[in-house]
Coordinates of C-alpha atoms in Angstrom, one line a residue:
Chain A
M1 CA 98.6 -108.6 145.7
K2 CA 95.9 -106.6 147.3
R3 CA 93.8 -105.2 144.6
A4 CA 92.7 -101.6 144.4
E5 CA 89.2 -100.6 145.8
F6 CA 88.3 -99.2 142.2
R7 CA 90.1 -99.0 138.9
F8 CA 89.2 -98.8 135.2
E9 CA 90.3 -99.9 132.0
I10 CA 90.3 -98.0 128.8
V11 CA 88.9 -100.3 125.4
E12 CA 91.1 -99.3 122.8
D13 CA 90.1 -101.9 120.1
L14 CA 86.8 -100.5 119.1
A15 CA 86.9 -98.3 116.0
S16 CA 84.5 -95.7 117.6
A17 CA 84.2 -92.1 118.4
D18 CA 83.6 -93.2 122.0
F19 CA 85.4 -93.4 125.4
I20 CA 84.9 -97.1 126.5
F21 CA 86.1 -98.2 129.5
D22 CA 86.0 -101.5 131.8
A23 CA 85.1 -100.1 135.5
Y24 CA 85.9 -102.2 138.8
G25 CA 85.0 -101.6 142.2
R26 CA 85.2 -103.9 145.4
T27 CA 81.9 -102.4 146.5
L28 CA 78.8 -101.3 144.6
E29 CA 79.9 -97.5 145.6
D30 CA 83.5 -98.5 144.6
L31 CA 82.5 -99.2 141.3
F32 CA 80.4 -95.9 140.7
K33 CA 83.3 -93.9 142.0
A34 CA 85.6 -95.6 139.4
C35 CA 82.9 -94.9 136.8
A36 CA 83.1 -91.0 137.5
T37 CA 86.8 -91.0 137.6
A38 CA 87.0 -92.4 134.6
C39 CA 84.6 -90.3 133.0
F40 CA 86.5 -87.0 134.3
T41 CA 89.7 -88.8 133.4
A42 CA 88.5 -88.6 129.7
I43 CA 87.9 -85.1 129.9
T44 CA 91.3 -83.9 131.9
E45 CA 94.3 -84.6 134.0
I46 CA 92.1 -85.4 137.3
E47 CA 95.3 -85.3 139.1
R48 CA 95.2 -81.2 138.6
V49 CA 91.6 -80.9 139.5
E50 CA 91.3 -79.3 143.6
P51 CA 88.6 -80.8 145.4
S52 CA 87.9 -77.3 146.7
K53 CA 84.4 -76.8 145.7
E54 CA 81.7 -79.3 147.4
Y55 CA 78.5 -80.3 145.7
N56 CA 75.5 -82.3 147.3
L57 CA 73.6 -85.0 145.0
M58 CA 70.6 -86.8 145.5
V59 CA 69.9 -89.6 142.1
D60 CA 67.6 -91.9 141.6
G61 CA 67.2 -94.9 139.5
E62 CA 64.7 -98.2 138.7
D63 CA 67.9 -100.4 139.3
Q64 CA 71.6 -100.1 140.2
N65 CA 72.2 -99.9 136.6
E66 CA 69.8 -97.1 135.7
L67 CA 71.0 -95.4 139.2
L68 CA 74.8 -96.0 137.6
Y69 CA 73.6 -94.4 134.0
N70 CA 71.7 -91.1 136.2
Y71 CA 74.8 -90.8 138.4
I72 CA 77.1 -90.0 135.7
A73 CA 74.3 -88.4 133.5
E74 CA 74.4 -85.8 136.7
L75 CA 78.0 -85.0 136.8
I76 CA 78.3 -84.3 133.0
Y77 CA 75.1 -81.9 133.4
L78 CA 76.7 -80.2 136.9
K79 CA 80.3 -80.4 135.0
D80 CA 78.5 -78.0 132.3
T81 CA 76.5 -76.0 134.4
E82 CA 78.9 -75.4 136.9
K83 CA 81.6 -75.0 134.1
S84 CA 83.8 -77.1 136.9
F85 CA 85.5 -80.5 136.7
F86 CA 85.7 -83.0 139.7
S87 CA 88.1 -85.1 141.2
Y88 CA 86.2 -86.6 144.2
F89 CA 83.4 -88.6 144.4
E90 CA 81.7 -90.3 148.2
I91 CA 79.0 -92.3 147.2
H92 CA 76.2 -93.5 149.6
I93 CA 74.0 -96.1 147.9
A94 CA 70.8 -96.7 149.4
E95 CA 69.5 -100.4 150.2
D96 CA 67.3 -101.2 147.6
K97 CA 69.9 -99.7 145.2
K98 CA 67.5 -97.1 144.0
S99 CA 68.8 -93.9 144.9
L100 CA 72.1 -92.6 146.1
T101 CA 73.8 -89.5 147.8
S102 CA 76.7 -88.4 146.6
I103 CA 79.3 -85.6 147.8
V104 CA 81.4 -84.2 145.0
K105 CA 84.2 -82.1 144.7
G106 CA 86.2 -80.2 142.1
E107 CA 86.7 -76.6 141.1
P108 CA 85.8 -74.1 138.2
I109 CA 87.6 -75.2 134.6
S110 CA 90.7 -73.1 133.9
Y111 CA 92.4 -73.4 130.6
D112 CA 95.5 -71.9 132.2
K113 CA 95.8 -74.8 134.9
H114 CA 93.9 -77.8 133.8
V115 CA 94.7 -80.0 130.9
I116 CA 91.5 -80.0 128.7
K117 CA 91.4 -83.5 126.7
T118 CA 87.8 -83.9 125.2
D119 CA 84.4 -83.3 126.3
V120 CA 82.0 -85.8 127.1
K121 CA 78.4 -85.1 126.0
A122 CA 76.6 -87.9 127.5
V123 CA 76.8 -91.3 129.3
T124 CA 75.2 -94.3 126.8
H125 CA 73.3 -97.6 128.2
H126 CA 75.3 -99.3 125.7
R127 CA 77.1 -102.7 127.6
L128 CA 76.1 -100.9 130.8
N129 CA 75.3 -104.0 132.7
I130 CA 76.6 -104.6 136.6
T131 CA 77.6 -108.1 137.4
E132 CA 79.8 -109.4 140.3
R133 CA 83.0 -111.1 139.2
D134 CA 85.8 -112.3 141.4
G135 CA 84.4 -110.7 144.2
E136 CA 84.4 -107.4 142.3
F137 CA 81.4 -105.4 140.9
V138 CA 82.4 -104.9 137.5
T139 CA 80.6 -103.2 134.3
R140 CA 81.6 -101.5 131.0
M141 CA 80.7 -98.2 130.2
V142 CA 80.4 -95.9 126.8
L143 CA 80.6 -92.5 127.3
D144 CA 79.7 -90.2 123.7
L145 CA 82.4 -87.6 122.8
Chain B
M1 CA 76.5 -112.6 108.5
Q2 CA 76.2 -113.1 105.2
K3 CA 76.6 -109.9 102.5
K4 CA 75.2 -110.3 99.3
R5 CA 76.3 -108.1 96.5
I6 CA 73.5 -106.6 94.8
S7 CA 75.3 -104.4 92.4
E8 CA 79.1 -102.8 92.3
Y9 CA 78.2 -99.9 95.3
I10 CA 75.5 -102.0 97.2
W11 CA 75.6 -104.8 99.6
E12 CA 72.4 -106.5 101.6
I13 CA 72.1 -109.0 104.6
P14 CA 68.9 -110.7 104.2
P15 CA 66.4 -110.5 106.7
D16 CA 67.2 -114.7 107.5
Q17 CA 70.4 -113.6 108.9
K18 CA 69.3 -112.4 112.4
P19 CA 65.5 -113.4 114.1
G20 CA 63.2 -110.4 113.7
M21 CA 64.5 -108.4 110.6
K22 CA 61.6 -107.1 109.3
V23 CA 63.6 -105.9 106.1
P24 CA 67.0 -106.3 104.7
A25 CA 69.9 -104.4 105.8
R26 CA 71.7 -102.4 102.8
I27 CA 74.8 -100.9 102.9
V28 CA 76.5 -98.3 100.6
A29 CA 80.2 -99.3 99.6
S30 CA 82.8 -100.3 97.1
E31 CA 85.0 -103.5 97.3
K32 CA 87.8 -101.6 99.2
L33 CA 85.4 -99.8 102.0
M34 CA 83.4 -103.3 102.3
A35 CA 86.6 -104.9 103.3
G36 CA 87.5 -102.4 105.8
M37 CA 83.8 -102.3 107.2
D38 CA 83.9 -102.1 111.1
E39 CA 82.0 -105.5 112.1
G40 CA 79.9 -103.7 114.4
V41 CA 77.9 -101.6 111.7
Y42 CA 77.0 -105.2 110.6
N43 CA 75.3 -106.1 114.1
Q44 CA 74.0 -102.4 114.4
V45 CA 72.4 -101.9 111.2
T46 CA 70.6 -105.4 111.2
N47 CA 69.1 -104.5 114.8
V48 CA 67.5 -101.5 113.3
A49 CA 66.2 -103.6 110.7
C50 CA 64.1 -105.3 113.6
L51 CA 62.3 -102.2 114.9
P52 CA 59.0 -101.7 114.4
G53 CA 57.3 -99.8 111.5
I54 CA 60.7 -100.0 109.4
R55 CA 60.3 -99.7 105.8
Q56 CA 62.0 -101.1 102.7
Y57 CA 65.6 -101.4 104.2
A58 CA 67.7 -100.2 107.0
W59 CA 70.8 -98.2 105.1
C60 CA 74.3 -97.7 106.3
M61 CA 76.1 -95.3 104.0
P62 CA 79.8 -96.0 103.4
D63 CA 81.5 -93.7 106.2
G64 CA 79.3 -96.1 108.8
H65 CA 81.1 -96.9 111.9
W66 CA 80.1 -98.7 115.0
G67 CA 77.7 -96.2 117.1
Y68 CA 75.5 -96.7 119.8
G69 CA 72.5 -98.3 118.8
F70 CA 72.3 -97.0 115.3
P71 CA 75.8 -97.1 113.3
I72 CA 77.0 -93.9 112.4
G73 CA 76.0 -93.5 108.7
G74 CA 72.3 -95.3 109.6
V75 CA 69.6 -94.3 107.3
A76 CA 66.3 -95.9 108.5
A77 CA 62.6 -94.7 107.6
F78 CA 59.3 -95.6 109.8
D79 CA 55.8 -95.5 108.8
M80 CA 54.1 -92.7 110.7
D81 CA 51.3 -95.2 111.9
E82 CA 52.9 -98.1 112.6
G83 CA 56.5 -96.9 113.1
I84 CA 58.6 -95.8 115.9
I85 CA 61.1 -92.5 116.6
S86 CA 64.3 -93.4 118.2
P87 CA 67.0 -91.2 119.8
G88 CA 69.5 -93.8 119.2
G89 CA 68.6 -92.8 115.7
I90 CA 69.5 -89.6 115.9
G91 CA 72.3 -89.3 118.4
F92 CA 73.1 -87.3 121.2
D93 CA 74.2 -84.4 119.4
I94 CA 71.3 -83.6 117.4
N95 CA 71.4 -81.6 114.1
C96 CA 75.2 -81.9 114.5
G97 CA 75.9 -80.7 110.7
V98 CA 78.0 -78.9 108.7
R99 CA 77.8 -75.4 106.8
L100 CA 80.0 -73.8 104.0
I101 CA 80.7 -70.1 103.4
R102 CA 82.2 -68.9 100.4
T103 CA 84.2 -65.9 100.1
S104 CA 85.5 -64.0 97.3
L105 CA 89.0 -64.1 98.4
T106 CA 91.8 -66.3 97.1
E107 CA 94.2 -68.8 98.5
D108 CA 97.0 -66.2 97.8
E109 CA 95.6 -63.4 99.0
V110 CA 94.5 -65.0 102.3
R111 CA 97.9 -66.9 102.9
P112 CA 100.1 -64.0 104.1
K113 CA 97.3 -63.2 106.9
L114 CA 96.6 -66.8 107.6
K115 CA 98.1 -67.0 111.2
E116 CA 96.3 -63.4 112.4
L117 CA 93.2 -64.9 110.5
V118 CA 93.1 -68.0 112.6
D119 CA 94.1 -66.5 116.0
T120 CA 91.1 -64.0 115.2
L121 CA 88.9 -66.3 114.7
F122 CA 90.3 -68.8 117.8
R123 CA 89.5 -65.4 119.9
N124 CA 86.4 -64.8 118.7
I125 CA 84.6 -68.1 118.6
P126 CA 84.8 -69.8 122.1
A127 CA 85.8 -73.5 121.4
G128 CA 86.4 -76.4 123.9
V129 CA 84.7 -77.8 127.1
G130 CA 83.2 -75.2 129.4
K131 CA 83.1 -72.2 127.1
S132 CA 80.2 -70.0 127.3
G133 CA 79.0 -68.3 123.9
S134 CA 79.0 -64.3 123.4
V135 CA 75.0 -64.0 123.5
S136 CA 73.5 -63.5 126.6
L137 CA 69.7 -64.9 126.5
S138 CA 67.0 -64.7 128.9
R139 CA 65.0 -67.9 129.4
R140 CA 62.2 -66.5 127.2
D141 CA 64.7 -65.5 124.7
F142 CA 66.2 -68.9 124.8
T143 CA 62.5 -70.1 124.3
N144 CA 62.6 -68.2 121.2
V145 CA 66.0 -69.3 119.9
I146 CA 65.0 -73.0 120.1
T147 CA 61.3 -72.6 118.3
Q148 CA 62.5 -70.2 115.4
G149 CA 66.2 -71.2 114.9
A150 CA 67.7 -69.4 112.0
A151 CA 65.0 -67.0 111.8
W152 CA 65.6 -65.8 115.7
C153 CA 68.9 -64.8 114.1
Q154 CA 67.9 -63.1 111.6
K155 CA 65.7 -60.8 113.8
N156 CA 68.7 -60.3 116.0
G157 CA 71.2 -59.3 113.7
Y158 CA 73.0 -62.6 113.2
A159 CA 72.0 -63.3 109.8
W160 CA 71.7 -62.0 106.6
E161 CA 68.4 -62.0 105.1
E162 CA 69.3 -64.4 102.1
D163 CA 71.2 -66.7 105.0
L164 CA 68.0 -68.3 105.5
N165 CA 66.9 -69.8 101.9
R166 CA 70.7 -71.4 101.9
I167 CA 69.9 -73.8 105.5
E168 CA 68.1 -77.2 105.4
Q169 CA 64.4 -76.4 105.9
R170 CA 65.5 -72.6 106.3
G171 CA 67.0 -73.5 109.4
Q172 CA 63.5 -74.0 111.4
I173 CA 62.4 -77.5 112.1
P174 CA 58.7 -77.4 112.3
G175 CA 57.0 -79.0 115.5
A176 CA 59.2 -77.5 118.2
D177 CA 57.7 -77.8 121.8
P178 CA 59.7 -76.3 124.5
S179 CA 57.4 -77.9 127.0
A180 CA 58.6 -81.1 125.9
V181 CA 62.3 -80.1 127.1
S182 CA 63.7 -80.3 130.6
D183 CA 64.6 -77.5 132.8
K184 CA 68.2 -79.4 132.8
A185 CA 68.6 -79.1 129.0
V186 CA 67.7 -75.3 129.0
N187 CA 70.5 -74.8 131.8
R188 CA 72.9 -77.0 130.1
G189 CA 72.5 -74.9 126.7
I190 CA 71.3 -71.3 127.8
D191 CA 75.1 -70.0 127.6
Q192 CA 76.5 -72.2 124.5
I193 CA 74.8 -70.6 121.5
G194 CA 77.5 -69.2 119.1
T195 CA 80.1 -72.0 120.7
L196 CA 82.1 -74.7 118.8
G197 CA 82.4 -77.6 121.6
S198 CA 85.1 -80.2 121.2
G199 CA 85.4 -83.7 119.7
N200 CA 85.4 -83.9 115.8
H201 CA 83.9 -80.3 115.7
Y202 CA 85.9 -77.8 114.0
L203 CA 85.8 -74.5 112.0
E204 CA 88.2 -74.9 109.0
V205 CA 89.3 -72.1 106.1
Q206 CA 89.5 -74.1 103.0
A207 CA 90.9 -73.7 99.4
V208 CA 88.8 -75.0 96.5
R209 CA 89.9 -77.4 94.1
F210 CA 88.3 -79.1 91.1
D211 CA 89.2 -82.8 91.1
Q212 CA 88.9 -85.0 88.3
G213 CA 84.6 -85.7 88.0
C214 CA 83.9 -82.8 89.6
D215 CA 81.2 -80.7 88.5
A216 CA 82.5 -77.1 88.2
E217 CA 79.4 -75.7 86.3
I218 CA 77.1 -76.7 89.2
S219 CA 79.5 -75.5 91.4
R220 CA 79.9 -71.9 89.8
L221 CA 76.0 -72.0 90.4
L222 CA 76.3 -72.6 94.3
G223 CA 78.8 -69.6 94.1
V224 CA 81.9 -71.7 94.5
E225 CA 83.5 -70.4 91.2
A226 CA 87.1 -71.1 90.9
P227 CA 90.4 -73.6 92.0
G228 CA 92.1 -71.6 95.0
Q229 CA 88.9 -69.5 95.8
V230 CA 88.4 -69.6 99.9
T231 CA 85.4 -71.2 101.5
I232 CA 84.9 -71.8 105.5
M233 CA 83.4 -74.9 106.8
I234 CA 82.1 -75.2 110.3
H235 CA 81.0 -78.3 112.0
C236 CA 79.0 -78.1 114.9
G237 CA 75.7 -79.1 116.9
S238 CA 73.3 -78.5 119.5
R239 CA 76.1 -78.6 122.2
G240 CA 74.6 -79.5 126.0
F241 CA 71.2 -78.7 125.0
G242 CA 71.1 -81.6 122.5
H243 CA 73.5 -84.1 124.7
Q244 CA 70.8 -83.4 127.8
I245 CA 67.8 -84.4 125.5
G246 CA 69.2 -87.0 124.1
T247 CA 69.9 -88.3 128.0
D248 CA 66.6 -87.3 128.9
Y249 CA 65.0 -89.4 126.2
L250 CA 67.1 -92.2 126.3
Q251 CA 66.0 -92.5 130.0
S252 CA 62.5 -92.2 129.9
F253 CA 61.9 -94.2 126.3
G254 CA 63.0 -97.2 128.3
S255 CA 60.2 -97.1 130.6
A256 CA 57.3 -96.3 127.4
M257 CA 58.8 -99.3 125.4
K258 CA 57.6 -101.7 128.5
R259 CA 54.1 -99.7 128.3
Y260 CA 54.1 -100.4 124.2
G261 CA 55.4 -103.9 124.3
I262 CA 58.1 -103.0 122.5
T263 CA 61.4 -104.9 122.8
T264 CA 64.9 -104.4 120.5
N265 CA 68.1 -106.1 120.3
D266 CA 70.1 -103.2 122.2
R267 CA 69.0 -101.0 125.0
E268 CA 70.5 -97.6 122.9
L269 CA 67.5 -98.3 120.2
A270 CA 65.1 -97.6 122.9
C271 CA 62.1 -95.9 121.0
A272 CA 58.4 -94.9 121.3
P273 CA 55.8 -94.9 118.7
I274 CA 55.8 -92.2 116.5
S275 CA 52.1 -91.4 117.3
S276 CA 52.4 -92.1 121.0
T277 CA 52.6 -88.9 123.8
E278 CA 56.2 -90.0 124.3
G279 CA 57.1 -90.3 120.8
R280 CA 55.3 -86.7 119.7
Q281 CA 57.3 -84.9 123.3
Y282 CA 60.5 -86.6 121.8
F283 CA 59.8 -85.2 118.2
G284 CA 59.0 -82.0 119.7
A285 CA 62.3 -81.7 122.1
M286 CA 64.4 -83.0 119.2
A287 CA 63.4 -80.5 116.7
C288 CA 64.0 -77.5 119.6
A289 CA 67.6 -79.0 119.5
A290 CA 67.6 -78.7 115.8
N291 CA 66.6 -75.3 115.7
A292 CA 69.7 -74.5 118.4
A293 CA 72.2 -76.1 116.1
F294 CA 71.2 -73.8 113.3
A295 CA 71.1 -70.8 115.6
N296 CA 74.3 -72.0 116.8
R297 CA 76.4 -72.7 113.7
Q298 CA 74.4 -69.1 112.5
V299 CA 75.8 -67.0 115.6
I300 CA 79.4 -69.0 114.6
T301 CA 78.8 -67.3 111.3
H302 CA 78.2 -63.9 112.9
H303 CA 81.5 -64.1 114.3
V304 CA 83.2 -65.5 111.1
R305 CA 82.0 -62.7 108.9
Q306 CA 83.4 -60.3 111.9
S307 CA 86.6 -61.7 112.0
F308 CA 87.5 -61.4 108.4
E309 CA 86.2 -58.0 108.3
T310 CA 88.9 -57.2 110.9
V311 CA 91.8 -59.1 109.1
F312 CA 91.1 -58.1 105.6
D313 CA 89.5 -54.3 106.8
K314 CA 86.3 -54.9 104.4
P315 CA 82.6 -55.3 105.1
A316 CA 81.7 -59.0 104.9
D317 CA 79.5 -58.4 102.2
R318 CA 82.2 -57.1 100.1
L319 CA 84.1 -60.1 100.8
G320 CA 81.4 -61.9 99.0
M321 CA 81.1 -63.9 102.4
N322 CA 77.7 -65.7 101.3
L323 CA 76.4 -69.0 102.4
V324 CA 76.6 -71.7 100.3
Y325 CA 74.6 -73.9 102.5
D326 CA 74.1 -75.5 105.9
V327 CA 72.9 -79.7 106.7
A328 CA 72.1 -81.4 109.2
H329 CA 73.7 -84.9 110.0
N330 CA 71.7 -86.2 113.0
I331 CA 68.2 -85.7 112.7
A332 CA 64.8 -87.4 112.3
K333 CA 62.6 -85.6 109.4
I334 CA 58.8 -86.2 108.1
E335 CA 59.5 -86.6 104.1
T336 CA 57.0 -88.4 101.4
Y337 CA 58.5 -90.8 99.5
E338 CA 57.2 -93.8 97.3
I339 CA 56.3 -97.1 98.6
E340 CA 54.7 -100.1 96.9
G341 CA 53.7 -97.2 94.2
R342 CA 52.5 -95.0 96.7
P343 CA 53.6 -91.2 97.8
T344 CA 53.9 -91.9 101.9
K345 CA 54.7 -89.9 104.3
L346 CA 57.8 -91.6 106.5
L347 CA 60.0 -90.6 109.6
I348 CA 63.4 -90.5 108.2
H349 CA 66.0 -90.8 111.0
R350 CA 69.7 -90.0 109.7
K351 CA 72.4 -90.6 112.1
G352 CA 75.7 -89.4 110.3
A353 CA 74.1 -89.2 107.0
T354 CA 72.8 -86.2 104.8
R355 CA 69.6 -85.1 103.2
A356 CA 70.3 -85.6 99.5
Y357 CA 67.5 -84.0 97.5
G358 CA 67.6 -84.0 93.8
P359 CA 67.0 -81.3 91.3
G360 CA 63.1 -80.3 90.8
N361 CA 62.5 -81.6 94.3
P362 CA 59.4 -79.3 95.5
A363 CA 61.2 -78.7 99.0
L364 CA 64.1 -77.3 96.9
S365 CA 63.7 -73.4 95.9
G366 CA 66.0 -71.0 93.9
I367 CA 69.1 -72.2 92.2
F368 CA 68.9 -75.4 94.2
H369 CA 65.7 -76.4 92.1
Q370 CA 68.0 -76.5 89.3
T371 CA 71.4 -77.8 91.1
G372 CA 70.0 -80.1 94.1
Q373 CA 70.4 -79.8 97.4
P374 CA 74.1 -79.1 98.2
V375 CA 75.6 -81.7 100.3
L376 CA 78.7 -81.1 102.4
V377 CA 80.8 -84.0 103.5
G378 CA 83.5 -83.0 106.2
G379 CA 86.6 -84.6 106.0
S380 CA 89.3 -85.0 108.5
M381 CA 91.4 -82.1 109.2
Q382 CA 94.3 -83.3 107.4
T383 CA 92.9 -84.4 104.1
G384 CA 90.1 -82.2 103.3
S385 CA 86.0 -82.2 102.8
Y386 CA 83.9 -82.2 99.6
L387 CA 80.5 -80.1 98.4
M388 CA 78.5 -82.5 96.6
V389 CA 74.9 -82.2 95.7
G390 CA 72.0 -84.5 96.0
T391 CA 70.3 -86.7 92.9
C392 CA 67.2 -88.1 92.1
M393 CA 68.4 -91.3 92.4
A394 CA 69.1 -90.9 96.3
E395 CA 65.1 -90.1 96.4
Q396 CA 64.5 -93.4 94.5
L397 CA 67.0 -95.5 96.4
T398 CA 68.2 -94.5 99.6
F399 CA 65.2 -92.1 101.3
G400 CA 66.8 -89.1 99.8
S401 CA 70.1 -89.8 101.7
T402 CA 73.8 -90.0 101.4
C403 CA 77.1 -89.9 103.3
H404 CA 78.0 -87.4 105.8
G405 CA 82.0 -87.5 106.3
A406 CA 85.1 -89.6 106.1
G407 CA 84.1 -92.2 109.2
R408 CA 86.4 -93.4 112.1
V409 CA 88.2 -96.6 111.5
M410 CA 90.4 -95.9 114.5
S411 CA 89.3 -95.7 118.4
R412 CA 90.4 -92.2 119.7
A413 CA 92.6 -94.2 122.3
A414 CA 94.7 -95.7 119.7
A415 CA 95.1 -92.5 117.7
K416 CA 96.6 -91.1 120.8
K417 CA 99.0 -93.7 121.2
R418 CA 100.0 -93.2 117.6
V419 CA 100.7 -89.5 117.5
R420 CA 101.3 -86.9 119.9
G421 CA 98.9 -83.5 119.5
S422 CA 101.8 -81.3 119.3
D423 CA 103.8 -83.6 117.1
L424 CA 100.4 -83.5 114.9
L425 CA 100.5 -79.9 115.0
N426 CA 104.0 -79.2 114.0
Q427 CA 103.5 -81.6 110.9
M428 CA 100.5 -79.9 109.7
E429 CA 101.9 -76.6 109.9
R430 CA 104.7 -78.3 107.6
D431 CA 102.0 -79.2 105.0
G432 CA 100.7 -75.5 105.3
I433 CA 97.8 -76.3 107.9
I434 CA 97.8 -74.0 110.5
V435 CA 95.8 -75.2 113.7
R436 CA 94.6 -73.7 116.7
T437 CA 93.4 -76.2 119.4
A438 CA 91.8 -76.1 122.8
S439 CA 92.9 -79.7 123.4
F440 CA 96.6 -81.1 122.2
S441 CA 95.3 -85.0 122.9
G442 CA 91.8 -83.8 121.3
L443 CA 94.1 -83.0 118.5
A444 CA 95.6 -86.3 118.2
E445 CA 92.5 -88.0 118.5
E446 CA 91.2 -86.4 114.7
A447 CA 94.4 -87.1 113.0
G448 CA 93.7 -88.3 109.3
F449 CA 95.1 -91.8 109.9
A450 CA 92.1 -92.3 112.1
Y451 CA 89.6 -91.9 109.5
K452 CA 88.4 -93.6 106.6
N453 CA 89.9 -92.0 103.0
V454 CA 87.3 -89.7 102.4
S455 CA 87.8 -89.5 98.6
D456 CA 86.7 -93.5 98.6
V457 CA 83.7 -92.5 100.3
V458 CA 82.8 -90.0 98.1
E459 CA 83.7 -91.8 95.0
A460 CA 81.2 -94.8 96.3
V461 CA 78.6 -92.2 96.9
H462 CA 79.0 -90.5 93.5
N463 CA 79.5 -93.8 91.4
L464 CA 76.0 -95.3 93.0
G465 CA 74.6 -91.8 91.9
I466 CA 73.1 -90.9 95.2
S467 CA 74.9 -87.7 95.2
R468 CA 77.4 -86.0 92.4
K469 CA 80.8 -84.7 93.3
V470 CA 81.1 -80.9 92.9
A471 CA 84.3 -79.5 94.3
R472 CA 87.3 -80.6 97.1
L473 CA 87.7 -78.1 99.9
I474 CA 91.2 -78.6 101.3
P475 CA 92.1 -77.4 104.8
M476 CA 94.7 -74.3 105.1
A477 CA 93.4 -73.8 108.7
N478 CA 91.6 -75.5 111.3
I479 CA 89.9 -74.5 114.7
K480 CA 89.2 -77.2 116.8
G481 CA 87.4 -77.5 120.2

């Protein structure tokens, strides 16, 4: 069976106040996309978020782990300042894995249209460590709610 | 990991249990709470015991559970010269805390108007993701908010004069440095003053009970006088402003640690020497966030008073809506304790823990000098909360610290699987608790069964003597973000 380009699995067995998931991607870009999708899945029913408004992001980081941390932090910042949810993430990571550009699409938060689950306060470094396993890029991620 | 029982309510993990431990780790818990304690607590509290400049013990309170870096419930004291400051020891939601407002109303008077009251509160106090507050601030105004905290609210008509006497450190942490705060943090927080947020944050209308062991006399002195009296509890923090400061500094402390040659067992324990440029900057930014949180709870209080005025058609002062107290649950503060017989200035980190000064503490004024500092313990929205007071024993034993809430025992994902938000809302209504929520699934995550029994937690700190039980506050209505 062909595996999806990206996916994530929620970790339920830790008695914590956080949102914990394992993310998988065929490429590093797909892994980042999995984490971004998981982040907004924690907040809302992402299928209902129309990609009607576009944002261009540039993010740096000392290495690929930092880059992922900074990317998710940037999306959380954008959510709060634009008061919007996002559902489309196009990501291009530089060869040295120290910077990326991303096109992010979404729409303003609507309590009539969107299903609100919770808010994500911050991304954490806990267990954030990108590795390659069985031809996939993998990491765990903990979001503080 | 070996846990030695020191006394009925203290358990110790000796330093030989993990390489690098500088002091023993100690957990406050009854046997029952210890049996159910999250294993992550032991790992995390012993990691804290490894941090540079830690003094005496790394503590975890009985409501402890896994956090990132420090456990929730973590308390640690660091030497001002040799010690560190760590954002992971404070939490992303800087000065997440609780305040309690009294009223002269009784349960019987409020019950017939409860639905109208809850709807009014829900309308007037923005809750949930993406909501703006009613206070429109310029960047200069916001700088005043984050440096002055509750005092700004008083100058701008959001606080009664006496309110400031009833807030930890008068709602203004000294040392706030706006230049240490990023533009991003300001952009995230500038329109959020007066908003509740989401997650476990709430506003609750409560009724007073005096269970066995409660000190009704102290309660009376604090303005919580009779069973059935109605109180309001507000639980929230510094919102996106504090979250962004946490995010910014966790990132920059990673490289600072390399410069200072500090290593930790967990990346989330990223830290910097207190006296370093980075350490001082984070303290200055943290103080800004703490002040923003005090202001946030104060503006919400203003809206609570207005809502009661509308529903009960009387001015808030005639409804007796005085502040009982406001405490921080996530903060680092410079305090003095005796170390090896000498009074020593220390940086106390409290992450999901409450300051608990006892009677006679020079930092307390007015009636608190006699009663001890009020401690507000927020339980789950189904089970109720407690008003306690601090003790001299806490100052001697736990760096003037005690528990802060019930403490989770179940992940949010697991709680949601067990109950639907709409079913829980109906169940709570049948139990006489009216709920208004911005998120049904968020409500399910906060179900009572996802938490430890708050009474067990309170009994543990009461019996150990690090705080005293004063009154129980049972929920009548709850607004959740």
